[in-house]
PDB file of C-alpha atoms and ligand atoms in Angstrom:
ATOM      1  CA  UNK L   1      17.385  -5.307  11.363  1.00 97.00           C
ATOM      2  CA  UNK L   2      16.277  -7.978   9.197  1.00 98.00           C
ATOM      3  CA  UNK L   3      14.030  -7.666   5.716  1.00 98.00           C
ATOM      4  CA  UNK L   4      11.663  -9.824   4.411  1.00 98.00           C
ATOM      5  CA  UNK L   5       9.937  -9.151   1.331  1.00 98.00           C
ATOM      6  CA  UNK L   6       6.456 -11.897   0.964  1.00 98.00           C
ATOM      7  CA  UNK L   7       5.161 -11.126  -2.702  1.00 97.00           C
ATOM      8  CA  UNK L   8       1.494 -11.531  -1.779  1.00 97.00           C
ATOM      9  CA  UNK L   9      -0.638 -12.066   1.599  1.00 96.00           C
ATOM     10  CA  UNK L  10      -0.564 -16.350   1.401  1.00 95.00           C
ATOM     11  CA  UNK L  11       2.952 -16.175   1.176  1.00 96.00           C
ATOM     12  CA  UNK L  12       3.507 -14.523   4.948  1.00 97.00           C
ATOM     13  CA  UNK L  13       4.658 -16.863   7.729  1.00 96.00           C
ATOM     14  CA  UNK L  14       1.025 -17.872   9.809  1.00 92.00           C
ATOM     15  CA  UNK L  15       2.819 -18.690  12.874  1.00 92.00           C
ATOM     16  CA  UNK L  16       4.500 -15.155  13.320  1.00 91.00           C
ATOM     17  CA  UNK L  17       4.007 -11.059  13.101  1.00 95.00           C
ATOM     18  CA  UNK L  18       6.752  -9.132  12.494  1.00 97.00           C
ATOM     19  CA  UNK L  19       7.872  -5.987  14.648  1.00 97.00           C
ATOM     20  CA  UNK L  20       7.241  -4.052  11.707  1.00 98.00           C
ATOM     21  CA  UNK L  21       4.955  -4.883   8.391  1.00 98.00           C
ATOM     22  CA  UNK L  22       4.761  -2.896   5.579  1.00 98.00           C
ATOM     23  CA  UNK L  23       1.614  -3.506   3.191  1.00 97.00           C
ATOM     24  CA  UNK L  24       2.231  -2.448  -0.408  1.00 98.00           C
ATOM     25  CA  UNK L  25      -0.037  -2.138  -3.160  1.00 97.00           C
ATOM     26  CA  UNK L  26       1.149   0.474  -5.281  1.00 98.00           C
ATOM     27  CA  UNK L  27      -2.073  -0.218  -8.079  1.00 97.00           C
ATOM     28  CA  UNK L  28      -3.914   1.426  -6.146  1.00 95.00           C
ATOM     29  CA  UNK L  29      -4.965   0.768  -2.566  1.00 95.00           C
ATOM     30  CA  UNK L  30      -2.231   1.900  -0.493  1.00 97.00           C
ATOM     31  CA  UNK L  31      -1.324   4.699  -2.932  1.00 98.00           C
ATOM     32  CA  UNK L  32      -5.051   5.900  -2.311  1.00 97.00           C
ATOM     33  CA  UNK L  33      -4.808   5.661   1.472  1.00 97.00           C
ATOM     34  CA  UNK L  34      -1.036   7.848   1.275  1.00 98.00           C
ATOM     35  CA  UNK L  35      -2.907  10.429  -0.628  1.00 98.00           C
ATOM     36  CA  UNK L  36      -6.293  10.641   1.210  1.00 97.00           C
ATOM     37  CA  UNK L  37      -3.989  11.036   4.412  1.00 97.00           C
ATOM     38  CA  UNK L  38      -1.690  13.714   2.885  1.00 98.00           C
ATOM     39  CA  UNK L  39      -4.803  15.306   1.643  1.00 97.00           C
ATOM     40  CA  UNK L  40      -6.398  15.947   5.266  1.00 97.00           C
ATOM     41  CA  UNK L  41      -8.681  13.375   5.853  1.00 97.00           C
ATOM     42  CA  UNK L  42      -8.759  12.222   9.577  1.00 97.00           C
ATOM     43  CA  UNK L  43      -8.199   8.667   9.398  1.00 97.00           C
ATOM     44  CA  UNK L  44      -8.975   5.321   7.077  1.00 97.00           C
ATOM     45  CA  UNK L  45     -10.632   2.356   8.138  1.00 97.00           C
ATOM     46  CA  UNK L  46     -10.105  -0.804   5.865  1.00 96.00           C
ATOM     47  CA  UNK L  47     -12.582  -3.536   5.656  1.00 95.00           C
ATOM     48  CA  UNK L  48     -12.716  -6.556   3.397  1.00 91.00           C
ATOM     49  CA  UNK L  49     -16.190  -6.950   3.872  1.00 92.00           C
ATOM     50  CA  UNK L  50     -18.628  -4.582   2.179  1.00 95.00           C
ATOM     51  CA  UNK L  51     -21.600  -4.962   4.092  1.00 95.00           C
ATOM     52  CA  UNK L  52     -19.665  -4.535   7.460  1.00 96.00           C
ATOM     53  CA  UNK L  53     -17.808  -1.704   6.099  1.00 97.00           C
ATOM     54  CA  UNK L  54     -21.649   0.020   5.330  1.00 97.00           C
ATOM     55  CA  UNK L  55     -23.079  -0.960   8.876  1.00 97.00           C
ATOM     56  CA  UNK L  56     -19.642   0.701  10.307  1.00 97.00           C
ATOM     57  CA  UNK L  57     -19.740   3.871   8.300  1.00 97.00           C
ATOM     58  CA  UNK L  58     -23.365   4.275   9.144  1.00 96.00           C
ATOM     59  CA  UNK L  59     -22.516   5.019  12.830  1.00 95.00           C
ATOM     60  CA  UNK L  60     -20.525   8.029  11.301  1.00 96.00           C
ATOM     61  CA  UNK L  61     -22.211  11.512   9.875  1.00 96.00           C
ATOM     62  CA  UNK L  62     -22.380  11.531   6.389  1.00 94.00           C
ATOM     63  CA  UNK L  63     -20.278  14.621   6.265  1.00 95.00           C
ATOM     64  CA  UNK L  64     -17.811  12.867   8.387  1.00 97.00           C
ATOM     65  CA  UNK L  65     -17.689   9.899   6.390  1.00 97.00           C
ATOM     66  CA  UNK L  66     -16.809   8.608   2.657  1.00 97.00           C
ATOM     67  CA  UNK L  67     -17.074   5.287   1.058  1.00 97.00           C
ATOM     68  CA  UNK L  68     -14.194   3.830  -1.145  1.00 96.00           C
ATOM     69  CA  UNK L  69     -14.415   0.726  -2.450  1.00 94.00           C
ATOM     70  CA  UNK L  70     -13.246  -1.422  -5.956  1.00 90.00           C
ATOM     71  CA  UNK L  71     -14.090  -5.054  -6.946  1.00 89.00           C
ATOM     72  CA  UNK L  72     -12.559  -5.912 -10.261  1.00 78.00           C
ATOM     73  CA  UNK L  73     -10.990  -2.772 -10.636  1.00 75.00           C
ATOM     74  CA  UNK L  74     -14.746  -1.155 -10.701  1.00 83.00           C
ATOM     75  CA  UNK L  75     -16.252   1.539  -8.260  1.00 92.00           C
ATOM     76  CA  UNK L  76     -18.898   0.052  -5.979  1.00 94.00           C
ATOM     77  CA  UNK L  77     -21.915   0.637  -6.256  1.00 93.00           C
ATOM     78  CA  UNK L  78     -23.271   3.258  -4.186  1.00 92.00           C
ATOM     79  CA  UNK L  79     -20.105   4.490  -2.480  1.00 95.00           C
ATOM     80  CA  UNK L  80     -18.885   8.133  -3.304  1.00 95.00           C
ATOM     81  CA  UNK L  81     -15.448   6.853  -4.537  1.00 95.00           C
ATOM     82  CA  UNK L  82     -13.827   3.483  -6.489  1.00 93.00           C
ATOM     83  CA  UNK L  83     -10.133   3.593  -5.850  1.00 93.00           C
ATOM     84  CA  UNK L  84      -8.881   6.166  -7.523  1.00 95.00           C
ATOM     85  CA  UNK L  85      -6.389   8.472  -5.646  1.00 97.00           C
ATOM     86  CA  UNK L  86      -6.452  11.144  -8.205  1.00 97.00           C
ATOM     87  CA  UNK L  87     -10.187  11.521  -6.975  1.00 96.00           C
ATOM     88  CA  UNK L  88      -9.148  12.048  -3.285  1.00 97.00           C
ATOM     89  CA  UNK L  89      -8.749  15.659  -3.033  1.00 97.00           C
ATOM     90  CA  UNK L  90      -8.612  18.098  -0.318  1.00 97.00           C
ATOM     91  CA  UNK L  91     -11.284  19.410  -1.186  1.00 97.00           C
ATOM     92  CA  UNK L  92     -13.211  16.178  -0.750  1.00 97.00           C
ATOM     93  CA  UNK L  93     -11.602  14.337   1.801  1.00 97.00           C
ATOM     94  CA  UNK L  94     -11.073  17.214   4.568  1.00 97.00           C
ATOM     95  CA  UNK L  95     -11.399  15.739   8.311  1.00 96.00           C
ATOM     96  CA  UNK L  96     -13.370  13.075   6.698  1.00 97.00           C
ATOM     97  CA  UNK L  97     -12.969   9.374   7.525  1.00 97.00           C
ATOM     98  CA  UNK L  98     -12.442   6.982   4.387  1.00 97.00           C
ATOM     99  CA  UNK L  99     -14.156   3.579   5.029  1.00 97.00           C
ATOM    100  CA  UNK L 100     -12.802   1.312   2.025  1.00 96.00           C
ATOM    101  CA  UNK L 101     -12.626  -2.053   0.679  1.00 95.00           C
ATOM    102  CA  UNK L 102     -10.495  -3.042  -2.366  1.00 94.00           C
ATOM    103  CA  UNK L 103      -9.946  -6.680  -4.033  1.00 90.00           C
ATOM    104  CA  UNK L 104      -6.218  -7.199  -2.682  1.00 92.00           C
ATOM    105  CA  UNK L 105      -4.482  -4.297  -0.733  1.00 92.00           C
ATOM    106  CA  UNK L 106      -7.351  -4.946   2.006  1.00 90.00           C
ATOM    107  CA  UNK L 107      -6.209  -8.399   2.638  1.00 90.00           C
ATOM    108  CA  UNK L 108      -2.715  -7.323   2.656  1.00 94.00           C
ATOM    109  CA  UNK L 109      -3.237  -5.390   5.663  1.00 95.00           C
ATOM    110  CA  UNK L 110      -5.743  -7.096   7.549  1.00 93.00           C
ATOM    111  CA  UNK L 111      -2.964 -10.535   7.296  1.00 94.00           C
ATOM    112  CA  UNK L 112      -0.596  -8.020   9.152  1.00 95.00           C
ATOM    113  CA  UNK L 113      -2.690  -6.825  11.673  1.00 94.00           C
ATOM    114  CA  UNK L 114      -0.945  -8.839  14.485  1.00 94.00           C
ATOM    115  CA  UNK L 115       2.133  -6.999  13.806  1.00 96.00           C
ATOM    116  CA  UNK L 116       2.799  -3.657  16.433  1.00 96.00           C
ATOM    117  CA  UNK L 117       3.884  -1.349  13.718  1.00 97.00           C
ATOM    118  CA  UNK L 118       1.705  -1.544  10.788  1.00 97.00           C
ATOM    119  CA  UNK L 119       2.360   0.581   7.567  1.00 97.00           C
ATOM    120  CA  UNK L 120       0.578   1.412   4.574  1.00 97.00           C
ATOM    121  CA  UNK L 121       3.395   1.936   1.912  1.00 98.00           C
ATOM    122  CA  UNK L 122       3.596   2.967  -2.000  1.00 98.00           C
ATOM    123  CA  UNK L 123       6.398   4.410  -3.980  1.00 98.00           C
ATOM    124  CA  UNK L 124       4.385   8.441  -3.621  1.00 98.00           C
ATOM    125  CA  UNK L 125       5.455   7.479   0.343  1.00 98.00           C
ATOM    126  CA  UNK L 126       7.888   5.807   0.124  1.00 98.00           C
ATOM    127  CA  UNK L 127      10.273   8.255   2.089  1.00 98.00           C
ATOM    128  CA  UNK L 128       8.298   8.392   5.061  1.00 98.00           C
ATOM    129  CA  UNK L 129       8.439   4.795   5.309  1.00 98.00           C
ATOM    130  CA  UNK L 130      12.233   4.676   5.004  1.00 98.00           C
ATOM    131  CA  UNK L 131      12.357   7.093   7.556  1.00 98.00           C
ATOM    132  CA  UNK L 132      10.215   5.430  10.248  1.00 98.00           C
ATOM    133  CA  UNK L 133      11.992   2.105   9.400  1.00 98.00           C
ATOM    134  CA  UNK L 134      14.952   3.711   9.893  1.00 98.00           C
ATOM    135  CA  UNK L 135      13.944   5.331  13.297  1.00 97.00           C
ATOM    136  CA  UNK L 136      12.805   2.961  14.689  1.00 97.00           C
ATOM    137  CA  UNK L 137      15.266  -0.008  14.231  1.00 97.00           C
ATOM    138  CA  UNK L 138      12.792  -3.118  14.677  1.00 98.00           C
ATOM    139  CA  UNK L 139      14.054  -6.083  14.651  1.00 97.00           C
ATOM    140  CA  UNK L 140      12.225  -7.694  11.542  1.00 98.00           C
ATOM    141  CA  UNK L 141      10.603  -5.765   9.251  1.00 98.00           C
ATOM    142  CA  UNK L 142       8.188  -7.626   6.588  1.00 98.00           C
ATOM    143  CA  UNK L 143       7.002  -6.229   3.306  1.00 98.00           C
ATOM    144  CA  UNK L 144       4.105  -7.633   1.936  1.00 98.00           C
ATOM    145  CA  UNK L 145       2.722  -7.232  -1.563  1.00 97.00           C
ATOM    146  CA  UNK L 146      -1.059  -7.398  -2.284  1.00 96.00           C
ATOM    147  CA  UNK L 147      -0.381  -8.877  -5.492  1.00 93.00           C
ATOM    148  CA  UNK L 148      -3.282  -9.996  -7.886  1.00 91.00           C
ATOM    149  CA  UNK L 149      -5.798 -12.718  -6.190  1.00 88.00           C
ATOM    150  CA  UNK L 150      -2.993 -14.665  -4.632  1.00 90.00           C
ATOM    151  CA  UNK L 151      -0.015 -14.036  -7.872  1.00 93.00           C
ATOM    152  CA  UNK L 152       3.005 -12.067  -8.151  1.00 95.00           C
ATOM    153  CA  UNK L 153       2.619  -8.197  -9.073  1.00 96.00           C
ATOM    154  CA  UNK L 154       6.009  -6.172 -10.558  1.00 97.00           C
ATOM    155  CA  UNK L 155       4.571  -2.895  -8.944  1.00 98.00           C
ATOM    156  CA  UNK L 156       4.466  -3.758  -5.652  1.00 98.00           C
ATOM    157  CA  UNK L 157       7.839  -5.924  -5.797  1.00 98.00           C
ATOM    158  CA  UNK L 158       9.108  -3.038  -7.020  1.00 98.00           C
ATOM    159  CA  UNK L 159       8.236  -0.796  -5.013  1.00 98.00           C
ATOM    160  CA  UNK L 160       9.469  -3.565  -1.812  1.00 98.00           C
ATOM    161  CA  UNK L 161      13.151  -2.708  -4.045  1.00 98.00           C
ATOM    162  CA  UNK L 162      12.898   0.424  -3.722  1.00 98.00           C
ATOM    163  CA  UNK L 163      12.160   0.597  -0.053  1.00 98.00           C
ATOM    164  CA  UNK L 164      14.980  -2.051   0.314  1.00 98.00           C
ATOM    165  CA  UNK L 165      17.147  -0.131  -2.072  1.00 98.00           C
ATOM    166  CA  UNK L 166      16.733   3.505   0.170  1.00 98.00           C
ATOM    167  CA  UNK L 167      17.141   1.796   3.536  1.00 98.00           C
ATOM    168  CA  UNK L 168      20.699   0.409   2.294  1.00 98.00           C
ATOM    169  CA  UNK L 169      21.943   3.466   1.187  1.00 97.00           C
ATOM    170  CA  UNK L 170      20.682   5.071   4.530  1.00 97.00           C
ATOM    171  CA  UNK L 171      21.821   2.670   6.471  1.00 96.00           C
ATOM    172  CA  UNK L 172      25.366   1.709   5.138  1.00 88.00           C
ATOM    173  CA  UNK L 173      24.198  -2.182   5.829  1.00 95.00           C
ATOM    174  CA  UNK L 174      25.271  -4.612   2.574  1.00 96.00           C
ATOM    175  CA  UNK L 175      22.247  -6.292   0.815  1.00 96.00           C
ATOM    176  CA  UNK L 176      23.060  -9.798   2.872  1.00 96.00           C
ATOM    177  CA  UNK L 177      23.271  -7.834   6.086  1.00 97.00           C
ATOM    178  CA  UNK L 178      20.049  -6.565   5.487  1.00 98.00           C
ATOM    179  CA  UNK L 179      18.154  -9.855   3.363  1.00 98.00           C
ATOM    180  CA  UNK L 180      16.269 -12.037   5.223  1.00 98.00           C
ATOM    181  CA  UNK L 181      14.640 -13.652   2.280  1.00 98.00           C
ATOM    182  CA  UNK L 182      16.132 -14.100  -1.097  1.00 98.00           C
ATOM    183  CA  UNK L 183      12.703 -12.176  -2.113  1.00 98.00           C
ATOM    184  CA  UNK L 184      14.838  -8.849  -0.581  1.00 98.00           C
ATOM    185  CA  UNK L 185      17.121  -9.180  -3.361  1.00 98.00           C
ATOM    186  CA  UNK L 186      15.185  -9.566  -6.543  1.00 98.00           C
ATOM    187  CA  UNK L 187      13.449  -6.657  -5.516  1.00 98.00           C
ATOM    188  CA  UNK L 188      16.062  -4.467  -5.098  1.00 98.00           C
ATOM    189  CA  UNK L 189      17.013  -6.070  -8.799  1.00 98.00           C
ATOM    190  CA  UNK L 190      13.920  -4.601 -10.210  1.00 98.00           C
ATOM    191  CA  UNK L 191      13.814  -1.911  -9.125  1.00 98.00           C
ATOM    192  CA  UNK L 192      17.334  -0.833  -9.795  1.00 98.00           C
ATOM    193  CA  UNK L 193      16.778  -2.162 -13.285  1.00 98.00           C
ATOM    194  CA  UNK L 194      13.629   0.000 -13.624  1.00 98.00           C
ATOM    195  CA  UNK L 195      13.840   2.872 -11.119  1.00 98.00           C
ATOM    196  CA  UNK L 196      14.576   5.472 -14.330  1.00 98.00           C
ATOM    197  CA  UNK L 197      11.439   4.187 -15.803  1.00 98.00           C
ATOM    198  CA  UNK L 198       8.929   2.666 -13.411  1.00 98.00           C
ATOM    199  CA  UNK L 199       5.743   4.119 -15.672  1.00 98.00           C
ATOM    200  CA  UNK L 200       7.333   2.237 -18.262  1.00 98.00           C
ATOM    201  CA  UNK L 201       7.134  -0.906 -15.783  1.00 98.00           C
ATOM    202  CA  UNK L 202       3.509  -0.006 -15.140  1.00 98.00           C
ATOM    203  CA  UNK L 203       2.458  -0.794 -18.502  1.00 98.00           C
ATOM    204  CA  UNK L 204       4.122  -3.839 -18.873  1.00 97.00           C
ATOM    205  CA  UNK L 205       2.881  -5.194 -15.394  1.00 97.00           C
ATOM    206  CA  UNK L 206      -0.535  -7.486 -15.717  1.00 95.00           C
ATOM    207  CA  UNK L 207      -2.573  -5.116 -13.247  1.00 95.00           C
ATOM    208  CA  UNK L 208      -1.064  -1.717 -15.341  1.00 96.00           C
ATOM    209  CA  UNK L 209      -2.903  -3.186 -18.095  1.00 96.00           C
ATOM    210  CA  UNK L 210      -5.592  -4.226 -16.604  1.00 93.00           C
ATOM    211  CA  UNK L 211      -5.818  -0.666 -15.229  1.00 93.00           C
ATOM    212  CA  UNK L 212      -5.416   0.875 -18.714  1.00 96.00           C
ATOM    213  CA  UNK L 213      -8.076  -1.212 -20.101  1.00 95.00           C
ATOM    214  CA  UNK L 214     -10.484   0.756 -17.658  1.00 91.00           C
ATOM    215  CA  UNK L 215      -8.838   4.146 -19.108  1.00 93.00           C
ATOM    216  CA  UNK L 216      -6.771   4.668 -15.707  1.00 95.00           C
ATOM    217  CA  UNK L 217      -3.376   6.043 -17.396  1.00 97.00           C
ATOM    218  CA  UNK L 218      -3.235   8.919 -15.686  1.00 98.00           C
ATOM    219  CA  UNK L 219      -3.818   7.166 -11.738  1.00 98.00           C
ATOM    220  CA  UNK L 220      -0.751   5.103 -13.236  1.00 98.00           C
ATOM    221  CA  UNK L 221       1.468   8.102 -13.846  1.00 98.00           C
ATOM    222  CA  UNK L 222       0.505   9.240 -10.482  1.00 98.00           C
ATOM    223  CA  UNK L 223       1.288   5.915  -8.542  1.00 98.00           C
ATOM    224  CA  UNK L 224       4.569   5.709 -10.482  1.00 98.00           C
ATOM    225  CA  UNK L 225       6.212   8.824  -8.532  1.00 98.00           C
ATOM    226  CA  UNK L 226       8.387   8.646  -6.040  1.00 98.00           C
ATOM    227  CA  UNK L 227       8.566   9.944  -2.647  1.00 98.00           C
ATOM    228  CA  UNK L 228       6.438  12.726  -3.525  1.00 98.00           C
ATOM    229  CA  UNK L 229       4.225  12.961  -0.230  1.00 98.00           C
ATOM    230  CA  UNK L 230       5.236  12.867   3.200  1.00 98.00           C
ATOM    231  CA  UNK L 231       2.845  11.020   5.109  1.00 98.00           C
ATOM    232  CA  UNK L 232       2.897   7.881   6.824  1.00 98.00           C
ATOM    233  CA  UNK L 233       0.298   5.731   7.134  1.00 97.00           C
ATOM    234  CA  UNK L 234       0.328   3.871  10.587  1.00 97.00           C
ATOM    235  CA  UNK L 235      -2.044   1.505  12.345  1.00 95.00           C
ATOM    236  CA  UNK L 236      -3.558   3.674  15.233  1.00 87.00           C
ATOM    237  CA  UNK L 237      -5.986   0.927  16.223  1.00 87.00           C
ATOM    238  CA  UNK L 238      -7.041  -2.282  14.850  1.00 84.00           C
ATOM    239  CA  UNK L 239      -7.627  -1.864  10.859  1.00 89.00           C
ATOM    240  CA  UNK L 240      -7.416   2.330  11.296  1.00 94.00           C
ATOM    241  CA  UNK L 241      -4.003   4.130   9.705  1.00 95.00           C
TER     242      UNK L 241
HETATM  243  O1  3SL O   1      -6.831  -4.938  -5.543  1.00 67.50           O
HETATM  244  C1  3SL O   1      -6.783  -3.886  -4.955  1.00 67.50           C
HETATM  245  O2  3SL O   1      -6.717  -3.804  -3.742  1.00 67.50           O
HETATM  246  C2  3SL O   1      -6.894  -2.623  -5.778  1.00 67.50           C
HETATM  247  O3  3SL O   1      -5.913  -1.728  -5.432  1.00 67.50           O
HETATM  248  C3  3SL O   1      -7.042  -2.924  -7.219  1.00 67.50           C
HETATM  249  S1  3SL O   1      -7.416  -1.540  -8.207  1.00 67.50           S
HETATM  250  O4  3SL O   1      -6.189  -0.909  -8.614  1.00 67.50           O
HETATM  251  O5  3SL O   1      -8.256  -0.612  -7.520  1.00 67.50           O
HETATM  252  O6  3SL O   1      -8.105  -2.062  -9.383  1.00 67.50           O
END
């Protein structure tokens, strides 16, 4: 098995898909999807257009169906939920199908969709994803971080380390066995650096702040956890985990 760790979307090989990508963004997309799955709800379909994502939905019963979707960090208008997985709750979500669009953890995903094995990772999931990884044995696995509009983000690099950090010690393999970019091992840096303290990364990471600014501490305390659901978030068809 080789590892590849591609910091945002633009930075992913165009002429390739990978047996196995992994979309990360910790702040907050694919830690919303992990929990709305864990939660009960039936499936979630991820569109980067809004308007297509309403004409979709529509062909679903409203009690079947709920709208997520951020721009800027902001709910969208109109939709029953922004991007917020602390507001994902059983209660709510139950056999329902989320329909959402976000700024940057959308186009993560959709740049993978080629790939057969498609996986929606944050740290709260990050066990499942070992596991599967580990399982399965493909031949090249890709991480890809959503990043911020095209730039670096520490959360989702970090998390990349620490799925690249638990698939070592799982897997006996050294760090140059397993690195297929040099990407592979900076993140495992970071997030050996910071894995006693990766709230305390939050804050100092440009989206954390941006995040706190909008009085989100709390959905950063939450994404900061670690392997504390087990669900696993897997492409069934075409842009559905
Ligand atoms: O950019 C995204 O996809 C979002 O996760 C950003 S936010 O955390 O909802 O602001």
């Amino acid at each position: 098995m080789k590892l590849f760790v591609y910091h945002t979307p633009e930075l992913t090989p165009t002429d390739k898909a990978p047996e196995c990508a992994i979309a990360v963004d910790v702040l907050r997309a694919t830690s919303t999807i992990a929990t709305v799955l864990a939660a009960g709800g039936e499936a979630v379909q991820v569109f980067s257009d809004l308007d297509r994502l309403i004409a979709v939905s529509e062909e679903w019963p409203p009690e079947k169906r709920l709208r997520a979707g951020e721009r800027g960090g902001a709910k969208v208008e109109g939709f029953e939920l922004g991007n917020s997985p602390l507001d994902c709750t059983s209660e709510l979500v139950q056999g329902r199908r989320l329909f959402i669009s976000t700024t940057n953890g959308t186009r993560a995903l959709q740049r993978v969709q080629d790939s057969p094995n498609v996986l929606a990772a944050a740290l709260i999931n990050r066990a499942a994803v070992v596991q599967f990884v580990i399982e399965k044995q493909p031949e090249t696995v890709w991480i890809v971080g959503s990043g911020w509009e095209g730039s670096f983000s520490l959360e989702d690099t970090v998390c990349a380390g620490a799925i690249a950090h638990s698939i070592l010690e799982k897997t006996h393999l050294s760090p140059e066995e397993l690195a297929g970019n040099d990407e592979v091992i900076s993140a495992i840096a970071l997030f050996s650096q910071w894995q006693n303290n990766l709230l305390g990364l939050f804050h100092q990471a440009s989206h954390g702040q941006r995040l706190l600014r909008l009085h989100c501490q709390e959905d950063l305390k939450y994404c900061s956890q670690t392997d504390v659901l087990d669900v696993l978030p897997i492409q069934q068809e075409i842009g559905v985990l």
